[in-house]
Coordinates of C-alpha atoms and ligand atoms in Angstrom, one line a residue:
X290 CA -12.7 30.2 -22.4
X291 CA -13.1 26.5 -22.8
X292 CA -9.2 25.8 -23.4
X293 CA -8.3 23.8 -20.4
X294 CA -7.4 20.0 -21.3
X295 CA -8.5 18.7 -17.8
X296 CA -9.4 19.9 -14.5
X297 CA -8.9 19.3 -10.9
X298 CA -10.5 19.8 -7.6
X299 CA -9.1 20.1 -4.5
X300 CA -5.7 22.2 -4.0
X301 CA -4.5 20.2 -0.7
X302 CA -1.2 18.7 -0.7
X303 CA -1.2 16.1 -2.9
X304 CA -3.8 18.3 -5.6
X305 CA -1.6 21.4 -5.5
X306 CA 1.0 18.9 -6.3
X307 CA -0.4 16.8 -8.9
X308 CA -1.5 19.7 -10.7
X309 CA 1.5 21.3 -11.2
X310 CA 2.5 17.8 -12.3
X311 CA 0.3 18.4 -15.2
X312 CA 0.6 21.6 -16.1
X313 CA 4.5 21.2 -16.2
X314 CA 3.7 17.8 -18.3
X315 CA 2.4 20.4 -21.3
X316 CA -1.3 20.2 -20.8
X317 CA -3.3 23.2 -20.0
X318 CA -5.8 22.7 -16.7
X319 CA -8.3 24.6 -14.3
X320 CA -8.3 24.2 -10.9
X321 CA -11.0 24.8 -7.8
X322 CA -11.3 24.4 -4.4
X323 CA -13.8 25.0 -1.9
X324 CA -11.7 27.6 -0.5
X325 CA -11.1 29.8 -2.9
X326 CA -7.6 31.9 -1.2
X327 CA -6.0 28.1 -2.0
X328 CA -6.7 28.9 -5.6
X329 CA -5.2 32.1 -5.2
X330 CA -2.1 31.5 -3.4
X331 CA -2.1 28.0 -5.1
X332 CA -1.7 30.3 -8.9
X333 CA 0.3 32.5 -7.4
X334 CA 3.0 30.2 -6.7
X335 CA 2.7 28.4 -9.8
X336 CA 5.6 30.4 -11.2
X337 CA 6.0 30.0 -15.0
X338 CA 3.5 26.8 -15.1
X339 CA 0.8 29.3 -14.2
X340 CA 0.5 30.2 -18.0
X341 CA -1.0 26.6 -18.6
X342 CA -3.1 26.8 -15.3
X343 CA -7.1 28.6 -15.1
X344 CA -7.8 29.6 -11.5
X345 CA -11.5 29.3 -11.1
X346 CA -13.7 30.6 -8.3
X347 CA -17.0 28.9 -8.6
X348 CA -17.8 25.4 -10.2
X349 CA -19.6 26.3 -12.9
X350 CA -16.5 28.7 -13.8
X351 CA -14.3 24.9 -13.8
X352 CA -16.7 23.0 -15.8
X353 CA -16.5 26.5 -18.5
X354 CA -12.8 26.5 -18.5
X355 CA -12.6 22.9 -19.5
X356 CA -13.0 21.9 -23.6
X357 CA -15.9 19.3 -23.7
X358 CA -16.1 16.1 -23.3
X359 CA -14.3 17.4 -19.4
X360 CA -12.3 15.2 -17.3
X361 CA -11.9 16.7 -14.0
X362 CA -9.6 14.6 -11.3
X363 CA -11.1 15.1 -7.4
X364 CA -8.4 15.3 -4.9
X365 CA -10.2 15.6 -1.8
X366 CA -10.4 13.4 1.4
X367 CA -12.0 10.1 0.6
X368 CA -15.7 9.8 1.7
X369 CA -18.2 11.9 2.1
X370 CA -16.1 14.7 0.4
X371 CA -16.2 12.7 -3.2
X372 CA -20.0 12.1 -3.2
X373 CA -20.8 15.8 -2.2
X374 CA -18.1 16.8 -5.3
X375 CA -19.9 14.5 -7.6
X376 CA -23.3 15.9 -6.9
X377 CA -22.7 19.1 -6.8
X378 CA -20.8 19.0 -10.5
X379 CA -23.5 16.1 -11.9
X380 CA -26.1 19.8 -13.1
X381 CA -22.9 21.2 -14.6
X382 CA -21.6 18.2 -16.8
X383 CA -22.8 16.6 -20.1
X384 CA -23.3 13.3 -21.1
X385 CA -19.8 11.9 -22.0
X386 CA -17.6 13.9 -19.4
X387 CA -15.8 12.2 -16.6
X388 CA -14.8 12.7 -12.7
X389 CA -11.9 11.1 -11.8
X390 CA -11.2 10.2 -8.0
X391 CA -7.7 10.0 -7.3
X392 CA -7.7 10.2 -3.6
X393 CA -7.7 6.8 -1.4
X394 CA -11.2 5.7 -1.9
X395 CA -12.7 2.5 -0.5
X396 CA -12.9 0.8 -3.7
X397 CA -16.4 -0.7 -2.4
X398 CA -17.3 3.3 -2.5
X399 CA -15.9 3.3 -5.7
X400 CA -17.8 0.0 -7.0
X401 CA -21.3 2.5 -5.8
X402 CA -20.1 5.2 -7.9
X403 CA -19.1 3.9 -11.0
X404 CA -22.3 1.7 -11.3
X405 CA -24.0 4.8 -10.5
X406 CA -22.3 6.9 -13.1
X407 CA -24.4 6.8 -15.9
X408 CA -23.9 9.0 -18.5
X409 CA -21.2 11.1 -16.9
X410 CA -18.3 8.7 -17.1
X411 CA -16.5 7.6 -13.5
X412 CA -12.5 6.6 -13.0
X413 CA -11.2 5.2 -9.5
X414 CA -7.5 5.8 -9.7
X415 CA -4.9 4.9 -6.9
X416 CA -2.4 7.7 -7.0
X417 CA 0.7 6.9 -4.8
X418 CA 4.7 8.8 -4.0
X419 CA 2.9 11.2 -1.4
X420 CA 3.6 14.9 -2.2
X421 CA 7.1 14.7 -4.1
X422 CA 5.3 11.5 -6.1
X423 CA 3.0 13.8 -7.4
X424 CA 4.6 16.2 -8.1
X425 CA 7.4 14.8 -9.5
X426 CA 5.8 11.4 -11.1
X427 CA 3.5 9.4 -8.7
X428 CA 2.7 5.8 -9.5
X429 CA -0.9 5.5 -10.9
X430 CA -3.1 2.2 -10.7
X431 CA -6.7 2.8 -12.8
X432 CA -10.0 1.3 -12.1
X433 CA -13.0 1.8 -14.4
X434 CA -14.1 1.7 -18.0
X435 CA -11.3 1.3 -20.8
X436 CA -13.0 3.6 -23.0
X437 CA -12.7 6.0 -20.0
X438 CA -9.3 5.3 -19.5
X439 CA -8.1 5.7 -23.0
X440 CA -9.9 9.4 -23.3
X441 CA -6.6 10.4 -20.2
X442 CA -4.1 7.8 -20.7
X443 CA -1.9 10.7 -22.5
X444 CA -2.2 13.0 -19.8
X445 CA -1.9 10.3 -16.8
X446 CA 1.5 8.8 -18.3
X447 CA 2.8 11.5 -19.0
X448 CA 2.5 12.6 -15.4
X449 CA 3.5 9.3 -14.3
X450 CA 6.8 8.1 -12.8
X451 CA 9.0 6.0 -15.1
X452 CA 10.8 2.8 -14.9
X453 CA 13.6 2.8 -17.5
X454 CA 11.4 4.2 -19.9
X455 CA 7.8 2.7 -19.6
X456 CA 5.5 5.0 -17.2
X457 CA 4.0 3.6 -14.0
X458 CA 0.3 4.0 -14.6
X459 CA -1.7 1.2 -15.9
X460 CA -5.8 0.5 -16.4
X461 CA -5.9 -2.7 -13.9
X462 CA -9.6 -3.6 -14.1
X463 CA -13.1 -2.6 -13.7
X464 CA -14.6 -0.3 -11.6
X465 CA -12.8 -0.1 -8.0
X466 CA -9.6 -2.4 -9.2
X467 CA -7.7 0.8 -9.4
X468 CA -8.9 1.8 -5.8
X469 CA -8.6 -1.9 -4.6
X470 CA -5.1 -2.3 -5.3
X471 CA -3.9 1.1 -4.0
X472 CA -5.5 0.0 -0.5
X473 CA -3.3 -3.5 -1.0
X474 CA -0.3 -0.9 -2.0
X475 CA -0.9 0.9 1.2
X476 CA -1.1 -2.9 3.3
X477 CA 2.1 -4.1 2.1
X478 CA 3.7 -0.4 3.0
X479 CA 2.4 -0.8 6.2
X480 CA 4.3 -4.3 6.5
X481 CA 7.2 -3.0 5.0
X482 CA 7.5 0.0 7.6
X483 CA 6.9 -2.7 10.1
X484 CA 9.3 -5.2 9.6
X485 CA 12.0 -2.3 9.5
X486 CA 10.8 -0.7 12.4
X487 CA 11.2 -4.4 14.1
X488 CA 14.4 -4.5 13.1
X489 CA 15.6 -0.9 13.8
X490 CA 13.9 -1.6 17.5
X491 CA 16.5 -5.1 17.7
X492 CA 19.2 -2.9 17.2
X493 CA 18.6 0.0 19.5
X494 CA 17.2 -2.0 22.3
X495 CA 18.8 -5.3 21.6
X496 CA 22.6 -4.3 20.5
X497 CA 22.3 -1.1 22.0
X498 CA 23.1 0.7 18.7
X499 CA 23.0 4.5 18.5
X500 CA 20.8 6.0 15.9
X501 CA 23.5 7.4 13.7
X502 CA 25.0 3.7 13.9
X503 CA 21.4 2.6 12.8
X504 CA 21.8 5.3 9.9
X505 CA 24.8 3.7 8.6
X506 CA 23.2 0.0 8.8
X507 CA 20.2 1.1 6.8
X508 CA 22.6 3.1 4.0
X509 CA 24.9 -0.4 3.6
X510 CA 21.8 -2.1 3.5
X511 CA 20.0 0.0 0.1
X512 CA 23.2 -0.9 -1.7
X513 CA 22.6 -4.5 -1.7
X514 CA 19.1 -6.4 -2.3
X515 CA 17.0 -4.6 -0.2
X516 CA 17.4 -1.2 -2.1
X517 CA 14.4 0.6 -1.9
X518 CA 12.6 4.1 -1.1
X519 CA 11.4 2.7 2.6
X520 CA 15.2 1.6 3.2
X521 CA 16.5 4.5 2.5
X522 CA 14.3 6.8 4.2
X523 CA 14.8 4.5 7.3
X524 CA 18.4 5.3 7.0
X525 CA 17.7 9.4 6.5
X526 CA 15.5 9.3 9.4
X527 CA 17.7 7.4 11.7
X528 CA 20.6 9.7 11.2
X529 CA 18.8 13.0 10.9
X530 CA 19.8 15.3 14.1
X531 CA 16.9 17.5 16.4
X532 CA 17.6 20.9 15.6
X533 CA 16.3 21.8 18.9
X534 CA 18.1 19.4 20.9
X535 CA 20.9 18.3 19.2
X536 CA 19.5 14.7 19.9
X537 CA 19.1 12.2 16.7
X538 CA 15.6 13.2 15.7
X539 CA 14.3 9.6 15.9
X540 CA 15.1 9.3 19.9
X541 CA 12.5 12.2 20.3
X542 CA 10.1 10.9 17.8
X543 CA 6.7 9.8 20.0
X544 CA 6.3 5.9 19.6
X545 CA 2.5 6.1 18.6
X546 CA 1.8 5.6 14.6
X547 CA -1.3 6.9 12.9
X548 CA -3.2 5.6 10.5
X549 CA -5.6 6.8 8.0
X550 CA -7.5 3.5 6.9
X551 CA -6.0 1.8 4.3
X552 CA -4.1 -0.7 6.3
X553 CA -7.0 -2.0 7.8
X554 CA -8.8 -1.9 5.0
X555 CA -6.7 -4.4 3.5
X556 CA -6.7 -6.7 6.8
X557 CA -10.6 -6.2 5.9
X558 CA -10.7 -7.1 2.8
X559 CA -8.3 -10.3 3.3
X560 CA -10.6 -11.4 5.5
X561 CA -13.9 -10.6 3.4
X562 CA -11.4 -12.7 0.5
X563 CA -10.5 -15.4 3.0
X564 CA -7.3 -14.1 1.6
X565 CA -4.2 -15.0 3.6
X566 CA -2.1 -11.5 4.4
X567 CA -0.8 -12.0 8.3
X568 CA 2.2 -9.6 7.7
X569 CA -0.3 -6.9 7.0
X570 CA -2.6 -7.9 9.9
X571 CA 0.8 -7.7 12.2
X572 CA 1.5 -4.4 10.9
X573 CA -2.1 -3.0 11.5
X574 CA -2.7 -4.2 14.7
X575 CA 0.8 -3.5 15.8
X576 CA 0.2 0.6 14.8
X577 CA -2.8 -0.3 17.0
X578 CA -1.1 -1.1 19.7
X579 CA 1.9 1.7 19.3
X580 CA -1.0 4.6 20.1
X581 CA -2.0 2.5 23.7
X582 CA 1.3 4.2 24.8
X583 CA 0.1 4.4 28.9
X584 CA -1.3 1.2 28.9
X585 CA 2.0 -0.3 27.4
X586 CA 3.8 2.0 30.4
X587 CA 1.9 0.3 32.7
X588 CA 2.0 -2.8 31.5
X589 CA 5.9 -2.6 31.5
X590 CA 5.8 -1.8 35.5
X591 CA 3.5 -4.4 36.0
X592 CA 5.6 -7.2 34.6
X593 CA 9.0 -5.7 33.8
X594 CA 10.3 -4.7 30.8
X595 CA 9.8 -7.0 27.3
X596 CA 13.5 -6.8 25.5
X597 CA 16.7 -7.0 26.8
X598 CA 20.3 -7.6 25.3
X599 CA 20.7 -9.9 22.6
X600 CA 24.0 -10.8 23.8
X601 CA 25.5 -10.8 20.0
X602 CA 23.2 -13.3 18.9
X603 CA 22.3 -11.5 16.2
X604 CA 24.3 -10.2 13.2
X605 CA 23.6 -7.2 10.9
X606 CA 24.3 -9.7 8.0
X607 CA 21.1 -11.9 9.9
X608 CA 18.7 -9.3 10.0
X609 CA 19.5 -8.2 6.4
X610 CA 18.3 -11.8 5.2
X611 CA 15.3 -11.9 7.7
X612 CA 14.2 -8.3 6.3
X613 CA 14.6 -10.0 2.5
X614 CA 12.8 -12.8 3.6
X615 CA 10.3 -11.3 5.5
X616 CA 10.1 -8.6 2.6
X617 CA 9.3 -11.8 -0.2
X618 CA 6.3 -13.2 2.2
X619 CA 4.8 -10.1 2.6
X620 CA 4.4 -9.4 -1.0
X621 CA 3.6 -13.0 -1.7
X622 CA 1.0 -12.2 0.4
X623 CA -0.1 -9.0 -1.0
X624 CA 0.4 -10.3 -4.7
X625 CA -1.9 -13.1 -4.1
X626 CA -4.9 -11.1 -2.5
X627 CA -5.0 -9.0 -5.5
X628 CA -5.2 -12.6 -7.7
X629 CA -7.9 -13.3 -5.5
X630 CA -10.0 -10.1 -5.5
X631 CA -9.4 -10.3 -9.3
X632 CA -11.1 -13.6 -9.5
X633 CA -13.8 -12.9 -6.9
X634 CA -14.7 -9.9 -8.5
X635 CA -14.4 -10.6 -12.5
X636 CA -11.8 -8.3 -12.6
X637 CA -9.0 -9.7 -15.0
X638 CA -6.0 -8.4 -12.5
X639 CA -2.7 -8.3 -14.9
X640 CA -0.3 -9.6 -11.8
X641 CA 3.0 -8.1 -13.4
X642 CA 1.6 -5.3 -14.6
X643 CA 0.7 -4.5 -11.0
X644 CA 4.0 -4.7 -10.1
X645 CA 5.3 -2.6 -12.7
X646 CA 3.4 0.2 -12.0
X647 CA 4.7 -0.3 -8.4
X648 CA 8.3 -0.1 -9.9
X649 CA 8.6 3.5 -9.8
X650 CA 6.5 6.7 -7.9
X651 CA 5.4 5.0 -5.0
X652 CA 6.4 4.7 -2.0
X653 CA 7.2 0.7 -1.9
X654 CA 9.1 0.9 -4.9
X655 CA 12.2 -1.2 -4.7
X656 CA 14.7 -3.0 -7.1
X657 CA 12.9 -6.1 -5.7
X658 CA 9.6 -5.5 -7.7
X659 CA 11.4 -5.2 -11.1
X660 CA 12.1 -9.1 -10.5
X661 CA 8.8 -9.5 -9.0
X662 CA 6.8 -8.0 -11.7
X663 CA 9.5 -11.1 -14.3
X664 CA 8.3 -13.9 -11.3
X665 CA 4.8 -13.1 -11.5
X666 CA 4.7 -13.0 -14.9
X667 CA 6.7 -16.8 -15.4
X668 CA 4.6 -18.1 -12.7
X669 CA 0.5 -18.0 -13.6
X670 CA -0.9 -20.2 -11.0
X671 CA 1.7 -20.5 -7.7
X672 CA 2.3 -17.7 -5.2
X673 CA 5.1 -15.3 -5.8
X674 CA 7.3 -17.2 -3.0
X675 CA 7.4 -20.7 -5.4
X676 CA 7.9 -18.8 -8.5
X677 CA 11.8 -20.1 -8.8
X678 CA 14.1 -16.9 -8.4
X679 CA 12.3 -16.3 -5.6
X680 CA 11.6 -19.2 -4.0
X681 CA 15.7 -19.3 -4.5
X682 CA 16.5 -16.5 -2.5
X683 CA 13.9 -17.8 0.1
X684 CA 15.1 -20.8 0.5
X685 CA 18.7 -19.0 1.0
X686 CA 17.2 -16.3 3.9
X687 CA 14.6 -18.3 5.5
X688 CA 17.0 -19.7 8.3
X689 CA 18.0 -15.9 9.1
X690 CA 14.7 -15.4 9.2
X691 CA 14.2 -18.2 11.5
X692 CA 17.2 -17.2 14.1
X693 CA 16.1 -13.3 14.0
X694 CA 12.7 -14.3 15.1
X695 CA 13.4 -16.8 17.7
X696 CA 16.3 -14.8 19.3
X697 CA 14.2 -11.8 19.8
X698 CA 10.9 -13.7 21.3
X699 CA 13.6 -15.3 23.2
X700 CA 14.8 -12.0 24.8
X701 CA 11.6 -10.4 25.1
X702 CA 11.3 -8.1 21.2
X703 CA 8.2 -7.9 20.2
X704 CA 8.8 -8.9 16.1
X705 CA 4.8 -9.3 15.1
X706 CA 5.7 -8.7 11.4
X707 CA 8.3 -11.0 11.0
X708 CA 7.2 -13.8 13.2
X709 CA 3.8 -13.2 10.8
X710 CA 5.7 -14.1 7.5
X711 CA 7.7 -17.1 9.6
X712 CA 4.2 -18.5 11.4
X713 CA 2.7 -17.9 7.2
X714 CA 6.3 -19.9 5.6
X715 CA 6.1 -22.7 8.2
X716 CA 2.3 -23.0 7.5
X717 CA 2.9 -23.1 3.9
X718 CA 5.7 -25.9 3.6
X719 CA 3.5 -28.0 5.8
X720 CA 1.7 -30.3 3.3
X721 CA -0.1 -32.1 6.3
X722 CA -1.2 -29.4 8.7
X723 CA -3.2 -29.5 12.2
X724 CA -6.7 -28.3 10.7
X725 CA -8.2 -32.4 11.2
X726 CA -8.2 -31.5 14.8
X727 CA -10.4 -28.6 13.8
X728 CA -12.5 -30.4 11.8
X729 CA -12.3 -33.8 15.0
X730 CA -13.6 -31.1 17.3
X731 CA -16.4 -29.2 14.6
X732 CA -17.9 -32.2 14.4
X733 CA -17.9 -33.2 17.8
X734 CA -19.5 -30.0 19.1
X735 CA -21.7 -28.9 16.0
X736 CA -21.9 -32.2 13.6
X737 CA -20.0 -30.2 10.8
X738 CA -19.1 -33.5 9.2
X739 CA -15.1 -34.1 8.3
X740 CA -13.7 -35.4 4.9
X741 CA -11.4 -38.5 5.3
X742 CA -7.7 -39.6 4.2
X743 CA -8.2 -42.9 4.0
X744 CA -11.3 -43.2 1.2
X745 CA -11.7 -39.4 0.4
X746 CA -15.7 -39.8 1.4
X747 CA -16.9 -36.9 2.9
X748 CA -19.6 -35.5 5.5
X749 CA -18.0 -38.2 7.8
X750 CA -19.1 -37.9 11.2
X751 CA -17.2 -39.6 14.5
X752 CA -18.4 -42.2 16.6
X753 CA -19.0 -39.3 19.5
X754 CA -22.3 -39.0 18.0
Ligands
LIG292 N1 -1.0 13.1 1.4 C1 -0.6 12.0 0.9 O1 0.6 11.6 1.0 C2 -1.5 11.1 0.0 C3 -1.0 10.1 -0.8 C4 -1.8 9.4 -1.6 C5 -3.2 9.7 -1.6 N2 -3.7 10.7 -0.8 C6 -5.1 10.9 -0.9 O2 -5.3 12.1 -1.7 C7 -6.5 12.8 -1.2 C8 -6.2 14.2 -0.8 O3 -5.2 14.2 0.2 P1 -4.3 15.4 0.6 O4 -3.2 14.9 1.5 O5 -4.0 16.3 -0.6 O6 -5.4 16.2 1.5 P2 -5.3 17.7 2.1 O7 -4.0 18.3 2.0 O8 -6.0 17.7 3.4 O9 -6.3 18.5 1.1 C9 -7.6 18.2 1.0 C10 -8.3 19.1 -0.1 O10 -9.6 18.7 -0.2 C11 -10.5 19.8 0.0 N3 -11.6 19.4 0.7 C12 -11.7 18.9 1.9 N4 -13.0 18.5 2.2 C13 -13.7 18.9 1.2 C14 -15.1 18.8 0.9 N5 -16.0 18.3 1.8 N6 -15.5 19.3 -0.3 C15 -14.6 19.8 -1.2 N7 -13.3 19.9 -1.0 C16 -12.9 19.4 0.2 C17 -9.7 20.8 0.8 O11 -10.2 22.1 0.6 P3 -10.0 23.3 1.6 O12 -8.7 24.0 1.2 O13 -11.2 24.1 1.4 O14 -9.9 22.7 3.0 C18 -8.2 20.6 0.3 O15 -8.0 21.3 -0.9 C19 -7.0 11.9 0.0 O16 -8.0 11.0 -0.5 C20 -5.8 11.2 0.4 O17 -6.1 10.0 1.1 C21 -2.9 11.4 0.0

């Protein structure tokens, strides 16, 4: 009985697919879930692969079907529906066999359960490429014990997406490292989305552009430096037609984004980190704002309408270089509030291999991160922006960046995204910032003391007092 190689729990989308994943991989595995006619209908569309798959019914069948020591991956919703998974296997499992969550954890969640693990051994992986990823090769970022990771490192590469021959899953630390960066994964999509939805919205309601034009833009635009998954699925979107109408799908499309956490869980974290990501803030608060849809109605026939014409201020060739610069700031960003976490938590980050595994299988994998992953690892102890091909190509977009942002505050666009990664450059190349008047007024009000110029004394207090 005890033949399967690994097991999983949970046969929703992205278990269903993973699992196949595996089995098609060449490694034998059981599957459960709480409902057992997903199991059922799950196997019975398993085709061929169901020869290397063991549809259980209870637990306990599972944790039989699975050859000691068990590693059994949880792919449930993130939460409450791990813990109840983990206590209701704990009885059936011997020392030495692992649970693996691989849904989108809070990696402080994760922190609790792999310090709580004891003798059953605990993994936090980040699994990202949605349902095709894992299917077909998602990109996997591990958290937890190396020993732990060792015991499923065949099976996880092999399941893995590939970049030109190396597989995009790598142990990145300690217990919720894996988990932690997924959620930074998930911020920078969310910026990335943004900034192209910013852009797409300058073109329809600044250039008044059709959406099949828009299409065309976005397709021109994954040929050149901006290739990437997002791009391209921007352009597919854009030019896909409404069956029912006949419309372009995108100009029935409700204007109202959902979320399921992990964006503002990064804007969180950053702030927990004193980490600077203000394209990811944008991003969250601007999916935020898209779901106050009658309050943004109202607002519009209160004070008129925000954008109007650009007048051909703008050209495609100018938002092409904003999105690339606003692209390198985000991940910048991003890049740095994983270094930080790292170091905060102890946790030994490996920067490029971060964005290797990124390379490939998820969804913000772009041509851009194979010279990321070369930056990060020539440049040790400077943001991503300074390393030198990128500060380069920064230094040749930023002024597109510049005349994209101003013409569209100047004809009413709301850019949040983009104006975020200017606001952060401007901030950055300003060696003698505004903060003394910060520190004038703290310790006018409160005494907080200020450091001076001059002598370099500090806990200097003004003559106010
Ligand atoms: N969808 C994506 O693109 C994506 C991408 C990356 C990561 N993730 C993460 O992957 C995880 C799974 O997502 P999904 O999209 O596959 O979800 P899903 O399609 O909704 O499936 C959820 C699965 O979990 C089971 N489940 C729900 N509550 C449970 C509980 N309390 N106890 C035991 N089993 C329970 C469900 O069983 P029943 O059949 O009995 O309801 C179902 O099999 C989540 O953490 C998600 O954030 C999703």
């Amino acid at each position: 009985m005890s033949s399967a190689e690994i097991g999983l729990i949970g046969l929703g989308t992205m278990g269903a697919a993973l699992a196949l994943n595996i089995a098609e991989s060449g490694f034998d595995i059981a599957v459960w879930n709480r409902t057992f006619g997903k199991t059922q209908s799950f196997f019975d569309g398993a085709g061929d692969l169901s020869s290397r798959i063991t549809a259980t019914e209870t637990l306990a069948d599972l944790v039989e079907a699975i050859r000691p020591p068990r590693a059994i991956i949880l792919m449930v919703p993130a939460g409450s529906a791990v813990d109840e998974q983990m206590k209701a296997l704990e009885p059936l499992l011997s020392p030495g066999d692992m649970i693996i969550d691989a849904g989108n954890a809070n990696f402080h969640d994760t922190n609790r359960r792999a310090a709580a693990a004891g003798p059953i051994g605990f993994l936090g992986i980040g699994v990202s490429g949605g349902e095709d990823g894992a299917r077909n090769g998602p990109s996997i970022m591990v958290g937890g014990d190396s020993q732990n990771w060792e015991r499923v490192e065949p099976i996880l590469t092999a399941i893995a997406a590939e970049f030109e021959g190396s597989a995009c899953a790598a142990h990145l630390g300690p217990d919720g490292a894996g988990h932690f960066v997924k959620t930074v994964h998930n911020g920078i999509e969310y910026a990335d989305m943004q900034m192209i939805a910013e852009v797409y919205g300058l073109m329809r309601d600044g250039m008044g552009r059709t959406a099949q034009d828009i299409a065309s833009v976005f397709e021109r635009w994954n040929t050149g430096r901006l290739r990437s998954y997002l791009i391209e699925i921007s352009g597919l979107v854009a030019g896909t037609t409404d069956p029912a109408t006949g419309q372009p799908l995108l100009d029935v499309i409700v204007d109202a984004a959902g979320q399921k956490g992990t964006g503002r869980w990064t804007a969180i974290e950053a702030q927990h980190l004193a980490a600077a990501v203000p394209v990811i803030e944008a991003a969250v608060v601007a999916r935020n704002l898209s779901s106050r849809r009658e309050e943004r109605a109202d607002a519009e026939n209160l004070f008129g309408s925000g954008p109007v014409p650009l007048g051909g201020a703008l050209s495609d060739e100018d938002m092409e270089r904003a999105l690339i610069a606003g692209k390198i700031l985000c991940y910048s960003q991003g890049f740095a509030m994983i270094g930080k976490a790292s170091s905060s938590f102890d946790w030994n980050i490996d920067l490029p291999a971060v964005a290797r595994v990124w390379r490939a299988g998820c969804i913000i994998r772009s041509d851009m991160l194979d010279d990321m992953a070369a930056a990060l690892a020539e440049t040790h102890d400077r943001e991503l922006m300074m390393a030198p091909r990128f500060a380069r190509i920064l230094t040749e977009n930023h002024a597109a960046l510049r005349k994209v942002v101003a013409n569209a505050v100047a004809h009413g666009h709301a850019v949040p995204a983009l104006s975020a990664g200017l606001a952060y450059f401007d901030a950055m190349r300003t060696a003698r910032g505004t903060a003394n008047m910060i520190q004038g007024q703290r310790d006018y009000f409160g005494l907080h003391g200020f450091a001076r110029l001059d002598d370099g004394t500090e806990g200097q207090h003004g003559p106010w007092a």
